[in-house]
PDB file of C-alpha atoms in Angstrom:
ATOM      1  CA  UNK A   1       5.436   1.012  -6.412  1.00 72.00           C
ATOM      2  CA  UNK A   2       6.510   4.537  -5.739  1.00 90.00           C
ATOM      3  CA  UNK A   3       9.876   5.366  -4.664  1.00 94.00           C
ATOM      4  CA  UNK A   4      11.283   8.568  -3.456  1.00 97.00           C
ATOM      5  CA  UNK A   5      14.114   9.269  -5.859  1.00 97.00           C
ATOM      6  CA  UNK A   6      17.092  10.758  -4.073  1.00 98.00           C
ATOM      7  CA  UNK A   7      20.123  12.306  -5.941  1.00 97.00           C
ATOM      8  CA  UNK A   8      23.482  13.584  -4.778  1.00 97.00           C
ATOM      9  CA  UNK A   9      22.141  16.953  -4.511  1.00 97.00           C
ATOM     10  CA  UNK A  10      19.206  16.057  -2.281  1.00 97.00           C
ATOM     11  CA  UNK A  11      19.093  17.460   1.398  1.00 97.00           C
ATOM     12  CA  UNK A  12      19.235  14.775   4.005  1.00 98.00           C
ATOM     13  CA  UNK A  13      17.168  16.772   6.321  1.00 97.00           C
ATOM     14  CA  UNK A  14      14.374  17.059   3.699  1.00 97.00           C
ATOM     15  CA  UNK A  15      14.055  13.488   2.887  1.00 98.00           C
ATOM     16  CA  UNK A  16      14.236  12.473   6.498  1.00 98.00           C
ATOM     17  CA  UNK A  17      11.130  14.661   6.894  1.00 97.00           C
ATOM     18  CA  UNK A  18       9.246  12.699   3.700  1.00 97.00           C
ATOM     19  CA  UNK A  19      10.573   9.585   5.201  1.00 98.00           C
ATOM     20  CA  UNK A  20       9.337  10.339   8.657  1.00 97.00           C
ATOM     21  CA  UNK A  21       6.007  11.661   7.349  1.00 96.00           C
ATOM     22  CA  UNK A  22       5.299   8.450   5.518  1.00 97.00           C
ATOM     23  CA  UNK A  23       5.939   6.432   8.335  1.00 97.00           C
ATOM     24  CA  UNK A  24       3.756   8.134  10.760  1.00 95.00           C
ATOM     25  CA  UNK A  25       0.872   8.082   7.856  1.00 95.00           C
ATOM     26  CA  UNK A  26       1.480   4.458   7.973  1.00 94.00           C
ATOM     27  CA  UNK A  27       2.554   4.376   4.279  1.00 95.00           C
ATOM     28  CA  UNK A  28       5.184   2.240   2.943  1.00 95.00           C
ATOM     29  CA  UNK A  29       8.548   4.083   2.122  1.00 97.00           C
ATOM     30  CA  UNK A  30      11.127   2.796  -0.742  1.00 98.00           C
ATOM     31  CA  UNK A  31      14.085   5.016  -1.680  1.00 98.00           C
ATOM     32  CA  UNK A  32      15.699   4.668  -5.112  1.00 98.00           C
ATOM     33  CA  UNK A  33      19.259   6.209  -5.616  1.00 97.00           C
ATOM     34  CA  UNK A  34      21.672   6.075  -8.643  1.00 97.00           C
ATOM     35  CA  UNK A  35      25.380   6.794  -7.939  1.00 96.00           C
ATOM     36  CA  UNK A  36      27.392   6.849  -4.754  1.00 97.00           C
ATOM     37  CA  UNK A  37      26.716  10.522  -3.504  1.00 97.00           C
ATOM     38  CA  UNK A  38      23.010   9.819  -3.884  1.00 98.00           C
ATOM     39  CA  UNK A  39      23.211   6.513  -1.538  1.00 98.00           C
ATOM     40  CA  UNK A  40      25.086   8.520   0.904  1.00 98.00           C
ATOM     41  CA  UNK A  41      22.586  11.332   1.091  1.00 98.00           C
ATOM     42  CA  UNK A  42      19.887   8.539   1.268  1.00 98.00           C
ATOM     43  CA  UNK A  43      21.909   6.675   4.260  1.00 98.00           C
ATOM     44  CA  UNK A  44      21.959  10.166   6.018  1.00 98.00           C
ATOM     45  CA  UNK A  45      18.375  10.621   5.380  1.00 98.00           C
ATOM     46  CA  UNK A  46      17.209   7.262   7.226  1.00 98.00           C
ATOM     47  CA  UNK A  47      19.865   8.192  10.022  1.00 98.00           C
ATOM     48  CA  UNK A  48      18.108  11.704  10.903  1.00 98.00           C
ATOM     49  CA  UNK A  49      14.768  10.197  10.058  1.00 98.00           C
ATOM     50  CA  UNK A  50      15.243   7.646  12.818  1.00 97.00           C
ATOM     51  CA  UNK A  51      16.129  10.544  15.369  1.00 96.00           C
ATOM     52  CA  UNK A  52      12.434  12.177  14.205  1.00 96.00           C
ATOM     53  CA  UNK A  53      10.694   8.728  15.098  1.00 96.00           C
ATOM     54  CA  UNK A  54      12.322   7.328  18.055  1.00 94.00           C
ATOM     55  CA  UNK A  55      10.555   9.608  20.410  1.00 93.00           C
ATOM     56  CA  UNK A  56       7.359   8.811  19.004  1.00 92.00           C
ATOM     57  CA  UNK A  57       7.966   5.053  19.707  1.00 93.00           C
ATOM     58  CA  UNK A  58       8.733   4.121  16.050  1.00 95.00           C
ATOM     59  CA  UNK A  59      12.333   3.134  14.902  1.00 96.00           C
ATOM     60  CA  UNK A  60      13.162   2.179  11.283  1.00 97.00           C
ATOM     61  CA  UNK A  61      15.783   0.052   9.381  1.00 97.00           C
ATOM     62  CA  UNK A  62      16.526  -0.289   6.011  1.00 97.00           C
ATOM     63  CA  UNK A  63      17.084  -3.521   3.315  1.00 98.00           C
ATOM     64  CA  UNK A  64      19.112  -2.216  -0.175  1.00 97.00           C
ATOM     65  CA  UNK A  65      18.920  -4.231  -2.934  1.00 98.00           C
ATOM     66  CA  UNK A  66      20.092  -3.585  -6.921  1.00 98.00           C
ATOM     67  CA  UNK A  67      17.828  -2.952  -9.538  1.00 97.00           C
ATOM     68  CA  UNK A  68      18.304  -2.054 -13.344  1.00 96.00           C
ATOM     69  CA  UNK A  69      16.591   0.811 -14.312  1.00 95.00           C
ATOM     70  CA  UNK A  70      16.148   2.948 -17.432  1.00 94.00           C
ATOM     71  CA  UNK A  71      16.982   6.588 -17.538  1.00 91.00           C
ATOM     72  CA  UNK A  72      16.747   8.550 -20.758  1.00 93.00           C
ATOM     73  CA  UNK A  73      16.736   5.527 -22.605  1.00 94.00           C
ATOM     74  CA  UNK A  74      20.189   4.299 -21.008  1.00 95.00           C
ATOM     75  CA  UNK A  75      20.275   1.620 -18.689  1.00 96.00           C
ATOM     76  CA  UNK A  76      21.897   2.025 -15.198  1.00 96.00           C
ATOM     77  CA  UNK A  77      21.866   0.304 -11.737  1.00 97.00           C
ATOM     78  CA  UNK A  78      19.764   1.928  -8.872  1.00 97.00           C
ATOM     79  CA  UNK A  79      20.052   1.144  -5.137  1.00 98.00           C
ATOM     80  CA  UNK A  80      16.742   0.473  -3.662  1.00 98.00           C
ATOM     81  CA  UNK A  81      16.159   0.895  -0.020  1.00 98.00           C
ATOM     82  CA  UNK A  82      13.121  -0.912   1.757  1.00 98.00           C
ATOM     83  CA  UNK A  83      12.365   0.751   4.839  1.00 98.00           C
ATOM     84  CA  UNK A  84      10.926  -1.279   7.807  1.00 98.00           C
ATOM     85  CA  UNK A  85       9.208  -0.070  10.888  1.00 97.00           C
ATOM     86  CA  UNK A  86       9.611  -1.234  14.298  1.00 95.00           C
ATOM     87  CA  UNK A  87       7.336  -0.066  17.156  1.00 93.00           C
ATOM     88  CA  UNK A  88       9.090   0.536  20.334  1.00 92.00           C
ATOM     89  CA  UNK A  89       8.985   2.133  23.802  1.00 81.00           C
ATOM     90  CA  UNK A  90       9.721   5.634  23.758  1.00 60.00           C
ATOM     91  CA  UNK A  91      12.335   6.413  26.243  1.00 63.00           C
ATOM     92  CA  UNK A  92      10.876   7.353  29.553  1.00 71.00           C
ATOM     93  CA  UNK A  93      12.208  10.155  31.542  1.00 72.00           C
ATOM     94  CA  UNK A  94      14.088   9.499  34.639  1.00 73.00           C
ATOM     95  CA  UNK A  95      12.155   8.780  38.000  1.00 72.00           C
ATOM     96  CA  UNK A  96      12.985  10.216  41.399  1.00 68.00           C
ATOM     97  CA  UNK A  97      13.561   6.349  42.142  1.00 65.00           C
ATOM     98  CA  UNK A  98      16.328   6.249  39.578  1.00 61.00           C
ATOM     99  CA  UNK A  99      18.471   8.634  41.508  1.00 62.00           C
ATOM    100  CA  UNK A 100      21.208   7.434  43.819  1.00 61.00           C
ATOM    101  CA  UNK A 101      20.950   8.687  47.051  1.00 55.00           C
ATOM    102  CA  UNK A 102      24.302  10.228  48.498  1.00 58.00           C
TER     103      UNK A 102
END
């Protein structure tokens, strides 16, 4: 399984664009982070990606899990986020009948 690897120096907006692009293409999205700063950037990216996707009738949620990985021969604990896609009705503009007469 492929992972978007997010570091503490990753741009949340760039990661959000990658998430939104994969979701729109119907591809699975999984994110891997090591360290509190990386997790912070990944969660911000998920929040930003929601803003990109909701107008298109899509919403996302994530499920975290711990994973033991090896980096440079050293064992580390990563947090992996599985992204789940939900189809929603995009918000519709208010109609004239929604206005209150004075």
